[in-house]
Coordinates of C-alpha atoms in Angstrom, one line a residue:
M235 CA 90.6 221.9 142.5
A236 CA 88.9 220.0 145.4
E237 CA 88.0 216.3 145.0
G238 CA 84.4 215.2 145.0
P239 CA 83.0 212.3 147.0
D240 CA 83.7 209.8 144.2
E241 CA 87.4 210.5 144.3
K242 CA 87.4 210.4 148.1
W243 CA 85.9 207.0 148.2
M244 CA 88.1 205.7 145.4
R245 CA 91.2 206.8 147.4
R246 CA 89.9 204.5 150.2
A247 CA 89.6 201.7 147.7
L248 CA 93.2 202.4 146.6
R249 CA 94.3 202.0 150.3
E250 CA 92.8 198.5 150.2
A251 CA 94.7 197.9 146.9
Q252 CA 97.9 198.9 148.6
I253 CA 97.3 196.3 151.4
A254 CA 96.8 193.6 148.7
L255 CA 100.1 194.8 147.0
K256 CA 102.0 194.4 150.3
K257 CA 100.7 190.8 150.6
G258 CA 101.7 190.0 147.1
E259 CA 98.2 189.9 145.8
V260 CA 96.9 191.5 142.6
P261 CA 96.4 195.0 144.0
V262 CA 92.7 195.5 143.7
G263 CA 90.7 197.3 146.5
A264 CA 87.0 197.9 147.0
V265 CA 84.7 199.8 149.5
V266 CA 81.0 199.8 149.8
V267 CA 79.5 203.2 150.8
Y268 CA 76.0 203.6 152.2
E269 CA 74.7 206.9 153.6
N270 CA 78.1 208.5 153.2
K271 CA 79.8 205.8 155.3
I272 CA 82.0 202.8 154.4
I273 CA 80.1 199.7 155.5
G274 CA 82.3 197.2 153.8
K275 CA 85.9 197.1 152.5
G276 CA 88.1 194.5 150.9
H277 CA 91.2 193.7 148.9
N278 CA 92.1 190.7 146.8
Q279 CA 93.1 187.7 148.9
V280 CA 93.0 185.0 146.3
E281 CA 96.6 183.8 147.0
S282 CA 96.6 184.2 150.8
L283 CA 93.3 182.4 151.2
N284 CA 93.7 179.9 148.3
D285 CA 90.2 181.0 147.2
P286 CA 89.4 182.0 143.6
T287 CA 86.4 183.9 144.9
A288 CA 88.3 186.1 147.3
H289 CA 88.2 189.1 145.1
A290 CA 88.1 192.6 146.7
E291 CA 84.5 193.2 145.6
I292 CA 83.2 189.9 147.0
I293 CA 84.9 190.6 150.4
A294 CA 83.6 194.1 150.5
I295 CA 80.0 193.1 149.6
G296 CA 80.1 190.3 152.2
A297 CA 81.3 192.8 154.9
A298 CA 78.6 195.3 153.9
S299 CA 75.9 192.7 154.0
T300 CA 77.0 191.6 157.5
Y301 CA 77.1 195.3 158.6
L302 CA 73.5 195.9 157.4
G303 CA 72.2 192.5 158.4
S304 CA 70.8 192.0 154.9
W305 CA 72.0 190.8 151.6
R306 CA 70.1 193.7 149.9
L307 CA 72.5 196.6 149.6
S308 CA 70.0 199.0 147.9
G309 CA 71.1 202.5 148.3
S310 CA 74.8 201.5 148.3
A311 CA 77.7 202.3 146.0
L312 CA 80.7 200.1 145.3
Y313 CA 84.0 201.7 144.6
V314 CA 86.6 199.4 143.1
T315 CA 90.0 200.1 141.6
L316 CA 89.6 197.7 138.7
E317 CA 86.5 197.0 136.5
P318 CA 84.8 193.9 138.0
C319 CA 84.9 190.4 136.4
A320 CA 81.9 188.4 135.6
M321 CA 81.8 186.7 139.1
C322 CA 81.9 190.1 140.8
A323 CA 79.4 191.7 138.4
G324 CA 77.0 188.9 139.3
A325 CA 77.5 189.6 143.0
I326 CA 76.9 193.3 142.4
I327 CA 73.6 192.6 140.6
L328 CA 72.5 190.0 143.2
S329 CA 73.2 192.4 146.1
R330 CA 71.2 195.2 144.5
I331 CA 74.0 197.7 144.7
D332 CA 72.8 200.9 143.0
R333 CA 76.1 202.4 141.7
L334 CA 79.4 201.0 140.6
I335 CA 82.4 203.3 140.4
Y336 CA 85.6 201.9 139.1
G337 CA 89.1 203.2 138.4
T338 CA 90.5 201.4 135.4
K339 CA 89.1 199.0 132.8
D340 CA 90.0 195.4 132.5
P341 CA 90.2 194.5 128.8
K342 CA 90.9 190.8 129.6
A343 CA 88.2 190.1 132.1
G344 CA 86.0 193.2 132.6
A345 CA 82.3 192.4 132.8
C346 CA 81.1 196.0 133.3
G347 CA 81.8 197.4 129.9
S348 CA 85.0 195.9 128.5
L349 CA 84.1 192.3 127.5
Y350 CA 80.5 192.3 128.7
N351 CA 78.2 194.7 130.5
L352 CA 76.4 192.3 132.9
V353 CA 75.4 195.0 135.4
Q354 CA 73.4 196.9 132.8
D355 CA 71.8 194.0 131.0
I356 CA 68.1 194.8 130.8
R357 CA 67.3 191.1 130.7
L358 CA 68.2 190.9 134.4
N359 CA 66.1 192.0 137.3
H360 CA 68.5 194.7 138.5
Q361 CA 70.7 197.2 136.6
V362 CA 73.5 199.3 138.1
E363 CA 74.6 202.8 137.3
I364 CA 78.3 202.8 136.2
L365 CA 80.8 205.6 136.6
P366 CA 84.1 204.5 135.2
Y367 CA 87.6 206.0 135.2
I368 CA 87.7 207.7 138.6
L369 CA 91.3 208.2 139.5
E370 CA 92.1 206.1 136.5
E371 CA 95.9 206.8 136.4
E372 CA 96.4 205.9 140.1
C373 CA 94.3 202.7 139.8
S374 CA 96.1 201.7 136.6
Q375 CA 99.6 202.5 137.8
I376 CA 99.4 200.2 140.9
L377 CA 98.5 197.3 138.6
K378 CA 101.2 198.1 136.1
V379 CA 103.9 198.2 138.8
F380 CA 102.7 194.8 140.2
F381 CA 102.6 193.0 136.9
E382 CA 106.0 194.4 135.9
K383 CA 107.5 192.9 139.1
V384 CA 105.7 189.6 138.3
R385 CA 107.2 189.5 134.8
Q386 CA 110.6 190.4 136.1
K387 CA 110.5 187.5 138.7
N388 CA 109.4 185.1 135.9
L389 CA 112.3 186.2 133.7
E390 CA 114.8 185.7 136.6
K391 CA 113.5 182.2 137.2
R392 CA 114.3 181.2 133.6

């Protein structure tokens, strides 16, 4: 069975997650798609930049805003391998992204359905359509492998 566009773009986000993995970062990747074209991409760089805000989504949204020459990303979709946290959900709302497509949920920090659902809170001035669980197994697996290695390193240090 042929993949649809959502799977295609999520695979591009997974490529970004692989880049993060190679750098020793939590492997999360994101791409912003506008008019069937990637206009922003990013992967986690928290450790390498020593910046707690250097999440894949924030980097991708910033690149997309630069590309369009506007902070308003209406008409865009954000594909991210892991459900966004509260900070990233806020950026999604503020940038006016229309659709959020994510791979796997984040039960510890997810703010787009797991712990909170900020992007669809009707009290805010913008709501976002959510499509979860696209390529869920692949998106979940890369995180599992990363955290297993982290746990193993921590055990070896003891």
